[in-house]
Amino acid sequence: SQTIHQWPATLVQPVGSPLSLECTVEGTSNPNLYWYRQAAGRGLQLLFYSVGIGQISSEVPQNLSASRPQDRQFILSSKKLLLSDSGFYLCAWSVSERYEQYFGPGTRLTVT
Amino acid sequence: GDSVTQMEGPVTLSEEAFLTINCTYTATGYPSLFWYVQYPGEGLQLLLKATKADDKGSNKGFEATYRKETTSFHLEKGSVQVSDSAVYFCALSALNSGNTPLVFGKGTRLSVIA
């Protein structure tokens, strides 16, 4: 069966510090991968998605970036965090020939 | 563009009450439709889905029927429990390709009180 991992689970970072969030998927090959952000009490905002290694589509221009160095690894980064980057970050995957996305447990980021 | 509209929350119900959460969509073609549930502090879980008109998705006592004529996919449960308290998201996938990101509604918070 497939599983998706995210770490860390929680993170408190000062403004201006760098960020690296990691997501890995097990039990499937060549998944589509997604990063979402959920601000407090708000809906989901799609940040990035990837259909293959090195292929990243950005949905929202901002100070975040994403990379896919391996088939089942997706990394969300920032060089300098802003207060507005606080939120709940969710990674998801889907199999290309199917429709559903499956979500990880999320990372709660607080920028202070 | 494609969009999903959900009823505004929060919805507060007593235990064993009947639940309906409305969802309507706008999309080209024939989308697949989904309901996701998010419990506090967790990621989203796929609750149910329907891939063509008149399909009924069901899981854990929840049901939703794909109504093409009304472009709707309302979520229902006959008797809610306190454990159903969560945020519910309606979503669509407009093309027959998993490469297309899902379009989500804004979510509806449900609180069930004993």
Coordinates of N, CA and C in Angstrom, one line a residue:
Chain A
S1 N 0.8 -1.2 0.0 CA 0.0 0.0 0.0 C 0.9 1.3 0.0
Q2 N 0.3 2.4 -0.4 CA 1.0 3.6 -0.5 C 0.9 4.4 0.8
T3 N 2.0 5.1 1.1 CA 2.0 6.0 2.3 C 2.8 7.2 1.9
I4 N 2.4 8.3 2.6 CA 3.0 9.6 2.3 C 3.5 10.2 3.7
H5 N 4.7 10.6 3.7 CA 5.3 11.2 4.9 C 5.6 12.6 4.7
Q6 N 5.5 13.4 5.8 CA 5.9 14.8 5.8 C 6.7 15.0 7.1
W7 N 7.7 15.8 7.0 CA 8.4 16.3 8.2 C 9.1 17.6 8.0
P8 N 9.2 18.4 9.1 CA 8.8 18.0 10.4 C 7.3 18.2 10.5
A9 N 6.7 17.7 11.7 CA 5.3 17.9 11.9 C 5.0 19.3 12.3
T10 N 5.8 19.9 13.1 CA 5.7 21.3 13.5 C 7.0 22.0 13.4
L11 N 6.9 23.3 13.2 CA 8.2 24.1 13.0 C 7.9 25.5 13.4
V12 N 8.7 26.1 14.2 CA 8.7 27.5 14.5 C 10.0 28.2 14.1
Q13 N 9.8 29.1 13.2 CA 11.0 29.8 12.6 C 10.9 31.3 12.7
P14 N 12.0 32.0 12.9 CA 12.0 33.4 12.9 C 11.9 34.0 11.4
V15 N 11.3 35.2 11.3 CA 11.3 35.9 10.1 C 12.7 36.0 9.5
G16 N 12.8 35.8 8.2 CA 14.1 35.9 7.5 C 15.0 34.6 7.5
S17 N 14.5 33.6 8.2 CA 15.3 32.3 8.2 C 14.9 31.5 7.0
P18 N 15.7 30.5 6.7 CA 15.4 29.6 5.6 C 14.4 28.5 6.0
L19 N 13.9 27.8 5.0 CA 12.9 26.8 5.2 C 13.1 25.6 4.3
S20 N 13.0 24.4 4.9 CA 13.0 23.2 4.1 C 12.0 22.2 4.6
L21 N 11.0 21.9 3.9 CA 10.0 20.9 4.3 C 10.1 19.7 3.3
E22 N 10.0 18.5 3.8 CA 10.2 17.4 3.0 C 9.0 16.5 2.9
C23 N 8.7 15.9 1.8 CA 7.6 15.0 1.6 C 8.1 13.8 0.8
T24 N 7.8 12.6 1.3 CA 8.2 11.4 0.5 C 7.0 10.5 0.4
V25 N 6.9 9.8 -0.7 CA 5.9 8.8 -1.0 C 6.5 7.4 -1.1
E26 N 5.8 6.5 -0.5 CA 6.3 5.1 -0.6 C 5.2 4.2 -1.3
G27 N 5.6 3.2 -2.0 CA 4.7 2.2 -2.6 C 4.1 2.6 -3.9
T28 N 4.7 3.5 -4.6 CA 4.2 3.9 -5.9 C 5.4 4.5 -6.7
S29 N 5.3 4.5 -8.0 CA 6.3 5.0 -8.9 C 5.8 6.2 -9.7
N30 N 6.6 7.1 -9.9 CA 6.3 8.3 -10.8 C 5.0 8.9 -10.4
P31 N 4.8 9.2 -9.1 CA 3.5 9.9 -8.7 C 3.6 11.4 -9.1
N32 N 2.4 11.9 -9.3 CA 2.3 13.4 -9.3 C 2.3 13.9 -7.9
L33 N 3.0 15.0 -7.7 CA 3.2 15.5 -6.3 C 2.7 16.9 -6.2
Y34 N 2.2 17.3 -5.1 CA 1.6 18.6 -4.9 C 2.0 19.2 -3.5
W35 N 2.1 20.5 -3.5 CA 2.3 21.2 -2.2 C 1.1 22.2 -2.1
Y36 N 0.4 22.2 -1.0 CA -0.7 23.1 -0.7 C -0.3 23.9 0.6
R37 N -0.9 25.0 0.8 CA -0.9 25.8 2.0 C -2.3 26.1 2.5
Q38 N -2.5 25.9 3.8 CA -3.8 26.2 4.4 C -3.6 27.2 5.5
A39 N -4.0 28.4 5.3 CA -3.9 29.5 6.3 C -5.0 29.2 7.3
A40 N -4.8 29.7 8.5 CA -5.8 29.4 9.6 C -7.2 29.8 9.2
G41 N -8.1 28.8 9.3 CA -9.5 29.0 9.0 C -9.8 29.2 7.6
R42 N -8.8 28.9 6.7 CA -9.0 29.2 5.3 C -9.0 27.9 4.5
G43 N -9.3 28.0 3.2 CA -9.2 26.8 2.3 C -7.8 26.5 1.9
L44 N -7.8 25.6 0.9 CA -6.5 25.1 0.4 C -6.0 26.0 -0.8
Q45 N -4.7 26.3 -0.7 CA -4.1 27.0 -1.8 C -3.0 26.2 -2.4
L46 N -3.2 25.8 -3.7 CA -2.2 25.0 -4.4 C -0.9 25.9 -4.7
L47 N 0.2 25.4 -4.2 CA 1.5 26.2 -4.4 C 2.3 25.7 -5.6
F48 N 2.5 24.4 -5.6 CA 3.3 23.8 -6.7 C 2.8 22.4 -7.0
Y49 N 3.1 21.9 -8.2 CA 2.8 20.5 -8.5 C 3.9 20.0 -9.5
S50 N 4.1 18.7 -9.4 CA 5.2 18.1 -10.2 C 4.7 16.8 -10.9
V51 N 5.0 16.6 -12.1 CA 4.6 15.4 -12.8 C 5.8 14.5 -13.0
G52 N 7.0 14.9 -12.7 CA 8.1 14.1 -12.8 C 9.4 14.8 -12.2
I53 N 10.4 14.1 -12.1 CA 11.7 14.6 -11.6 C 12.1 15.9 -12.3
G54 N 12.4 16.9 -11.6 CA 12.8 18.2 -12.1 C 11.7 19.0 -12.8
Q55 N 10.5 18.5 -12.8 CA 9.4 19.2 -13.5 C 8.5 19.8 -12.4
I56 N 8.5 21.1 -12.3 CA 7.8 21.8 -11.3 C 6.9 22.9 -11.9
S57 N 5.6 22.9 -11.5 CA 4.7 24.0 -12.0 C 4.4 24.8 -10.7
S58 N 4.5 26.1 -10.9 CA 4.2 27.1 -9.8 C 2.9 27.7 -10.0
E59 N 2.0 27.7 -9.0 CA 0.7 28.2 -9.1 C 0.6 29.7 -8.6
V60 N 1.5 30.0 -7.6 CA 1.4 31.3 -7.0 C 2.8 31.8 -6.8
P61 N 3.1 33.0 -7.5 CA 4.4 33.6 -7.3 C 4.7 34.1 -5.9
Q62 N 5.7 33.7 -5.3 CA 6.0 34.1 -3.9 C 7.4 33.7 -3.6
N63 N 7.8 33.8 -2.3 CA 9.1 33.6 -1.9 C 9.4 32.1 -1.6
L64 N 8.5 31.2 -2.0 CA 8.7 29.8 -1.9 C 9.1 29.2 -3.2
S65 N 9.8 28.1 -3.1 CA 10.2 27.3 -4.3 C 10.1 25.8 -3.9
A66 N 10.0 25.0 -5.0 CA 9.9 23.6 -4.8 C 10.9 22.8 -5.7
S67 N 11.3 21.7 -5.2 CA 12.2 20.8 -6.0 C 11.8 19.4 -5.9
R68 N 12.1 18.6 -6.9 CA 11.9 17.2 -6.9 C 13.2 16.5 -7.3
P69 N 14.0 16.2 -6.3 CA 15.3 15.6 -6.6 C 15.3 14.1 -6.9
Q70 N 14.2 13.5 -6.4 CA 14.0 12.1 -6.7 C 12.6 11.8 -7.0
D71 N 12.3 10.6 -7.6 CA 11.0 10.3 -8.1 C 9.9 10.5 -7.0
R72 N 10.2 10.1 -5.8 CA 9.1 10.1 -4.7 C 9.5 11.1 -3.6
Q73 N 10.2 12.1 -3.9 CA 10.6 13.1 -2.9 C 10.3 14.5 -3.5
F74 N 9.6 15.3 -2.6 CA 9.2 16.7 -3.0 C 9.6 17.6 -1.9
I75 N 10.3 18.7 -2.2 CA 10.8 19.5 -1.1 C 10.3 21.0 -1.4
L76 N 9.9 21.6 -0.3 CA 9.4 23.0 -0.3 C 10.4 23.8 0.4
S77 N 10.9 24.9 -0.2 CA 11.9 25.7 0.4 C 11.6 27.2 0.3
S78 N 12.4 27.9 1.2 CA 12.4 29.3 1.1 C 13.7 29.8 1.6
K79 N 14.2 30.9 1.0 CA 15.5 31.4 1.5 C 15.3 32.4 2.7
K80 N 14.1 33.1 2.7 CA 13.9 34.0 3.8 C 12.4 34.0 4.0
L81 N 12.0 33.5 5.2 CA 10.6 33.4 5.5 C 10.0 34.7 5.9
L82 N 8.7 34.9 5.6 CA 7.9 36.0 5.9 C 6.9 35.6 6.9
L83 N 6.3 36.6 7.7 CA 5.3 36.3 8.6 C 4.1 35.6 7.9
S84 N 3.8 36.1 6.7 CA 2.7 35.6 6.0 C 2.9 34.1 5.5
D85 N 4.0 33.6 5.7 CA 4.3 32.2 5.3 C 3.8 31.2 6.3
S86 N 3.3 31.7 7.5 CA 2.8 30.8 8.5 C 1.5 30.1 8.0
G87 N 1.4 28.8 8.4 CA 0.2 28.1 7.9 C 0.5 26.6 8.0
F88 N -0.5 25.8 7.5 CA -0.4 24.4 7.5 C -0.1 23.9 6.1
Y89 N 1.1 23.3 6.0 CA 1.5 22.9 4.6 C 1.2 21.4 4.4
L90 N 0.6 21.1 3.3 CA 0.2 19.8 3.0 C 0.8 19.3 1.7
C91 N 1.3 18.1 1.7 CA 1.8 17.5 0.5 C 0.8 16.4 0.1
A92 N 0.7 16.2 -1.2 CA -0.3 15.2 -1.7 C 0.3 14.5 -2.9
W93 N -0.2 13.4 -3.2 CA 0.2 12.6 -4.4 C -1.0 12.1 -5.2
S94 N -0.8 11.8 -6.4 CA -1.8 11.1 -7.2 C -1.1 10.2 -8.3
V95 N -1.8 9.2 -8.7 CA -1.3 8.4 -9.8 C -1.8 9.0 -11.1
S96 N -1.0 9.0 -12.0 CA -1.3 9.8 -13.2 C -2.6 9.4 -13.9
E97 N -2.9 8.1 -13.9 CA -4.1 7.7 -14.6 C -5.3 7.7 -13.8
R98 N -5.2 8.2 -12.5 CA -6.4 8.3 -11.7 C -6.6 9.7 -11.3
Y99 N -7.7 10.0 -10.6 CA -8.1 11.4 -10.3 C -7.8 11.8 -8.8
E100 N -7.9 10.9 -7.9 CA -7.8 11.3 -6.5 C -6.4 11.7 -6.1
Q101 N -6.4 12.7 -5.1 CA -5.1 13.0 -4.5 C -5.2 12.5 -3.1
Y102 N -4.0 12.0 -2.6 CA -3.9 11.5 -1.2 C -2.9 12.4 -0.5
F103 N -3.4 12.8 0.7 CA -2.6 13.8 1.4 C -1.8 13.3 2.6
G104 N -0.7 14.0 2.8 CA 0.1 13.7 4.0 C -0.5 14.3 5.3
P105 N 0.2 14.1 6.4 CA -0.3 14.6 7.7 C -0.1 16.1 7.9
G106 N 0.7 16.7 7.1 CA 0.9 18.1 7.2 C 2.0 18.6 8.1
T107 N 2.5 19.8 7.8 CA 3.5 20.5 8.7 C 2.9 21.8 9.1
R108 N 2.9 22.0 10.4 CA 2.4 23.3 11.0 C 3.6 24.2 11.1
L109 N 3.6 25.3 10.3 CA 4.7 26.3 10.3 C 4.3 27.6 11.0
T110 N 5.0 28.0 12.0 CA 4.7 29.3 12.6 C 6.0 30.2 12.4
V111 N 5.8 31.3 11.8 CA 6.9 32.2 11.6 C 6.7 33.4 12.6
T112 N 7.7 33.6 13.4 CA 7.6 34.6 14.5 C 8.5 35.8 14.2
Chain B
G1 N -13.3 29.7 -15.6 CA -12.6 28.5 -15.2 C -13.4 27.6 -14.3
D2 N -12.9 26.4 -14.0 CA -13.6 25.5 -13.2 C -13.7 26.0 -11.7
S3 N -14.8 25.7 -11.1 CA -14.9 26.2 -9.7 C -15.9 25.3 -8.9
V4 N -15.7 25.3 -7.6 CA -16.6 24.6 -6.7 C -17.1 25.6 -5.6
T5 N -18.4 25.5 -5.4 CA -19.0 26.4 -4.4 C -19.7 25.5 -3.3
Q6 N -19.3 25.7 -2.1 CA -19.8 25.0 -1.0 C -20.6 25.9 -0.1
M7 N -21.6 25.4 0.7 CA -22.3 26.2 1.6 C -21.4 26.8 2.7
E8 N -21.7 28.0 3.1 CA -20.9 28.6 4.1 C -21.1 27.9 5.5
G9 N -20.0 27.8 6.2 CA -20.2 27.2 7.6 C -20.1 28.3 8.6
P10 N -19.9 27.9 9.9 CA -19.9 26.6 10.4 C -21.4 26.0 10.4
V11 N -21.4 24.7 10.4 CA -22.7 24.0 10.6 C -22.6 23.3 11.9
T12 N -23.6 23.6 12.7 CA -23.7 23.0 14.1 C -24.9 22.1 14.2
L13 N -24.7 20.8 14.5 CA -25.9 19.9 14.6 C -25.8 19.1 15.9
S14 N -26.9 18.7 16.4 CA -27.0 17.8 17.5 C -26.7 16.3 17.0
E15 N -26.2 15.5 17.9 CA -25.9 14.1 17.6 C -27.2 13.5 17.1
E16 N -27.0 12.6 16.0 CA -28.1 11.9 15.4 C -29.0 12.7 14.4
A17 N -28.6 14.0 14.2 CA -29.3 14.8 13.3 C -28.9 14.4 11.9
F18 N -29.8 14.9 10.9 CA -29.5 14.6 9.5 C -28.6 15.8 9.0
L19 N -27.6 15.3 8.2 CA -26.6 16.3 7.6 C -26.8 16.5 6.1
T20 N -26.8 17.7 5.7 CA -26.6 18.0 4.3 C -25.6 19.1 4.1
I21 N -24.6 18.9 3.3 CA -23.6 20.0 3.0 C -23.7 20.2 1.5
N22 N -24.1 21.4 1.0 CA -24.3 21.6 -0.4 C -23.1 21.9 -1.1
C23 N -23.0 21.3 -2.3 CA -21.8 21.6 -3.2 C -22.3 21.7 -4.6
T24 N -22.0 22.8 -5.3 CA -22.3 22.9 -6.7 C -21.0 23.2 -7.5
Y25 N -20.9 22.9 -8.7 CA -19.7 23.1 -9.5 C -19.9 23.7 -10.8
T26 N -18.9 24.3 -11.4 CA -18.9 24.8 -12.8 C -17.6 24.2 -13.4
A27 N -17.8 23.5 -14.5 CA -16.7 22.8 -15.2 C -17.0 22.6 -16.6
T28 N -16.0 22.5 -17.4 CA -16.2 22.1 -18.8 C -16.1 20.6 -18.8
G29 N -16.9 20.0 -19.7 CA -16.8 18.5 -19.9 C -17.5 17.9 -18.7
Y30 N -17.0 16.7 -18.4 CA -17.7 15.9 -17.3 C -16.7 15.6 -16.2
P31 N -16.7 16.3 -15.2 CA -15.7 16.2 -14.2 C -15.9 15.0 -13.3
S32 N -14.9 14.5 -12.6 CA -15.0 13.6 -11.5 C -15.2 14.5 -10.2
L33 N -16.0 14.0 -9.2 CA -16.3 14.8 -8.1 C -15.9 14.0 -6.8
F34 N -15.4 14.8 -5.8 CA -14.9 14.2 -4.6 C -15.4 15.0 -3.3
W35 N -15.5 14.2 -2.2 CA -15.6 14.8 -0.9 C -14.4 14.4 -0.1
Y36 N -13.7 15.4 0.5 CA -12.6 15.1 1.5 C -13.0 15.6 2.8
V37 N -12.5 14.9 3.9 CA -12.7 15.3 5.2 C -11.4 15.6 5.9
Q38 N -11.3 16.7 6.7 CA -10.1 17.0 7.5 C -10.5 17.2 8.9
Y39 N -9.9 16.2 9.7 CA -10.1 16.3 11.2 C -9.1 17.3 11.8
P40 N -9.3 17.8 12.9 CA -8.4 18.9 13.5 C -7.0 18.4 13.5
G41 N -6.1 19.3 13.0 CA -4.7 19.0 13.0 C -4.2 18.0 12.1
E42 N -5.0 17.5 11.2 CA -4.6 16.4 10.3 C -4.7 16.8 8.8
G43 N -4.2 16.0 7.9 CA -4.3 16.2 6.5 C -5.7 15.8 6.0
L44 N -6.0 16.0 4.7 CA -7.3 15.6 4.2 C -7.3 14.2 3.9
Q45 N -8.5 13.6 4.1 CA -8.7 12.2 3.7 C -9.8 12.1 2.7
L46 N -9.6 11.3 1.7 CA -10.7 11.1 0.7 C -11.9 10.4 1.3
L47 N -13.0 11.0 1.3 CA -14.2 10.4 1.9 C -15.0 9.6 0.9
L48 N -15.3 10.2 -0.3 CA -16.0 9.4 -1.3 C -15.8 10.1 -2.6
K49 N -16.2 9.5 -3.7 CA -16.0 10.0 -5.0 C -17.1 9.5 -6.0
A50 N -17.3 10.2 -7.1 CA -18.2 9.8 -8.2 C -17.6 10.3 -9.5
T51 N -17.5 9.4 -10.5 CA -16.8 9.7 -11.7 C -17.7 10.0 -12.9
K52 N -19.0 9.7 -12.8 CA -19.9 10.0 -13.9 C -21.3 10.3 -13.3
A53 N -22.1 10.9 -14.2 CA -23.5 11.4 -13.8 C -24.3 10.2 -13.2
D54 N -25.0 10.5 -12.2 CA -25.9 9.6 -11.4 C -25.2 8.6 -10.6
D55 N -23.8 8.6 -10.6 CA -23.1 7.8 -9.7 C -23.3 8.3 -8.2
K56 N -23.4 7.3 -7.3 CA -23.5 7.6 -5.9 C -22.3 7.1 -5.2
G57 N -21.5 8.1 -4.6 CA -20.4 7.7 -3.8 C -20.9 7.5 -2.3
S58 N -20.3 6.5 -1.6 CA -20.7 6.4 -0.2 C -19.5 5.8 0.6
N59 N -19.5 6.2 1.9 CA -18.4 5.7 2.7 C -18.8 6.2 4.2
K60 N -18.6 5.3 5.1 CA -18.8 5.6 6.5 C -20.2 6.2 6.8
G61 N -21.2 5.9 6.1 CA -22.5 6.4 6.3 C -22.8 7.7 5.5
F62 N -21.8 8.3 4.9 CA -21.9 9.5 4.1 C -22.3 9.1 2.6
E63 N -23.1 9.9 2.0 CA -23.4 9.6 0.6 C -23.4 11.0 -0.2
A64 N -23.1 10.8 -1.5 CA -23.3 12.0 -2.4 C -23.6 11.5 -3.8
T65 N -24.5 12.1 -4.5 CA -24.9 11.7 -5.8 C -24.5 12.7 -6.8
Y66 N -23.9 12.3 -7.9 CA -23.5 13.2 -9.0 C -24.7 13.6 -9.8
R67 N -25.1 14.8 -9.7 CA -26.3 15.3 -10.4 C -25.8 16.3 -11.5
K68 N -25.8 15.8 -12.7 CA -25.3 16.6 -13.8 C -26.3 17.7 -14.2
E69 N -27.6 17.4 -14.0 CA -28.6 18.4 -14.4 C -28.6 19.6 -13.5
T70 N -28.2 19.4 -12.3 CA -28.2 20.5 -11.3 C -26.7 20.9 -11.0
T71 N -25.7 20.3 -11.6 CA -24.3 20.4 -11.4 C -24.0 20.5 -9.9
S72 N -24.5 19.4 -9.2 CA -24.4 19.4 -7.7 C -23.8 18.0 -7.3
F73 N -23.3 18.1 -6.0 CA -22.7 16.8 -5.4 C -22.9 17.0 -3.9
H74 N -24.1 17.1 -3.4 CA -24.4 17.4 -2.0 C -24.0 16.2 -1.1
L75 N -23.4 16.4 0.0 CA -23.0 15.4 0.9 C -24.1 15.2 2.0
E76 N -24.5 14.0 2.3 CA -25.5 13.7 3.2 C -25.1 12.6 4.2
K77 N -25.6 12.7 5.4 CA -25.5 11.6 6.3 C -26.8 11.5 7.2
G78 N -27.3 10.4 7.4 CA -28.6 10.3 8.1 C -28.5 10.5 9.5
S79 N -27.4 10.3 10.2 CA -27.3 10.4 11.6 C -25.9 10.7 12.0
V80 N -25.6 12.0 12.3 CA -24.2 12.4 12.6 C -23.8 12.0 14.0
Q81 N -22.5 11.9 14.2 CA -22.0 11.6 15.5 C -20.9 12.7 15.8
V82 N -20.6 12.8 17.1 CA -19.7 13.8 17.6 C -18.3 13.6 16.8
S83 N -18.0 12.4 16.5 CA -16.7 12.1 15.8 C -16.7 12.6 14.3
D84 N -17.9 13.0 13.8 CA -17.9 13.5 12.5 C -17.5 15.0 12.4
S85 N -17.3 15.6 13.5 CA -16.9 17.0 13.6 C -15.6 17.2 12.8
A86 N -15.6 18.0 11.8 CA -14.4 18.1 10.9 C -14.8 19.2 9.9
V87 N -13.8 19.5 9.0 CA -14.0 20.3 7.9 C -14.2 19.4 6.6
Y88 N -15.2 19.7 5.8 CA -15.5 18.9 4.7 C -15.2 19.8 3.4
F89 N -14.5 19.2 2.5 CA -14.2 19.9 1.2 C -14.7 19.1 0.0
C90 N -15.4 19.8 -0.8 CA -15.9 19.3 -2.1 C -14.8 19.7 -3.2
A91 N -14.6 18.8 -4.1 CA -13.5 19.0 -5.1 C -13.9 18.4 -6.4
L92 N -13.3 18.9 -7.5 CA -13.5 18.3 -8.8 C -12.2 18.2 -9.6
S93 N -12.2 17.2 -10.5 CA -11.1 17.0 -11.5 C -11.8 17.1 -12.8
A94 N -11.5 18.2 -13.6 CA -12.2 18.5 -14.8 C -11.9 17.6 -16.0
L95 N -10.7 17.1 -16.0 CA -10.3 16.4 -17.2 C -10.0 14.9 -16.8
N96 N -10.0 14.1 -17.7 CA -9.7 12.7 -17.5 C -8.2 12.4 -17.4
S97 N -7.6 13.2 -16.5 CA -6.1 13.1 -16.3 C -5.8 13.4 -14.9
G98 N -5.0 12.5 -14.2 CA -4.6 12.8 -12.9 C -3.6 13.9 -12.8
N99 N -3.0 14.3 -14.0 CA -2.1 15.4 -13.9 C -2.7 16.8 -13.6
T100 N -4.0 16.9 -13.8 CA -4.7 18.1 -13.6 C -5.0 18.3 -12.1
P101 N -4.5 19.3 -11.4 CA -4.8 19.5 -10.0 C -6.3 19.6 -9.8
L102 N -6.7 19.1 -8.6 CA -8.1 19.2 -8.2 C -8.4 20.6 -7.9
V103 N -9.6 21.0 -8.1 CA -10.2 22.3 -7.8 C -11.0 22.1 -6.5
F104 N -10.7 22.7 -5.4 CA -11.3 22.5 -4.1 C -12.3 23.7 -3.8
G105 N -13.4 23.4 -3.1 CA -14.2 24.4 -2.5 C -13.5 24.9 -1.3
K106 N -14.1 25.9 -0.6 CA -13.4 26.5 0.5 C -13.6 25.8 1.8
G107 N -14.4 24.7 1.8 CA -14.5 23.9 3.0 C -15.7 24.4 3.9
T108 N -16.3 23.4 4.5 CA -17.5 23.6 5.4 C -17.1 23.0 6.8
R109 N -17.1 23.8 7.8 CA -16.8 23.2 9.1 C -18.1 22.7 9.8
L110 N -18.1 21.5 10.2 CA -19.2 20.8 10.9 C -18.8 20.6 12.3
S111 N -19.7 21.0 13.2 CA -19.5 20.7 14.6 C -20.8 20.0 15.1
V112 N -20.5 18.8 15.7 CA -21.6 18.0 16.2 C -21.6 18.0 17.7
I113 N -22.7 18.3 18.4 CA -22.7 18.4 19.8 C -23.5 17.3 20.4
A114 N -23.1 16.8 21.5 CA -23.8 15.6 22.2 C -25.1 16.1 22.8

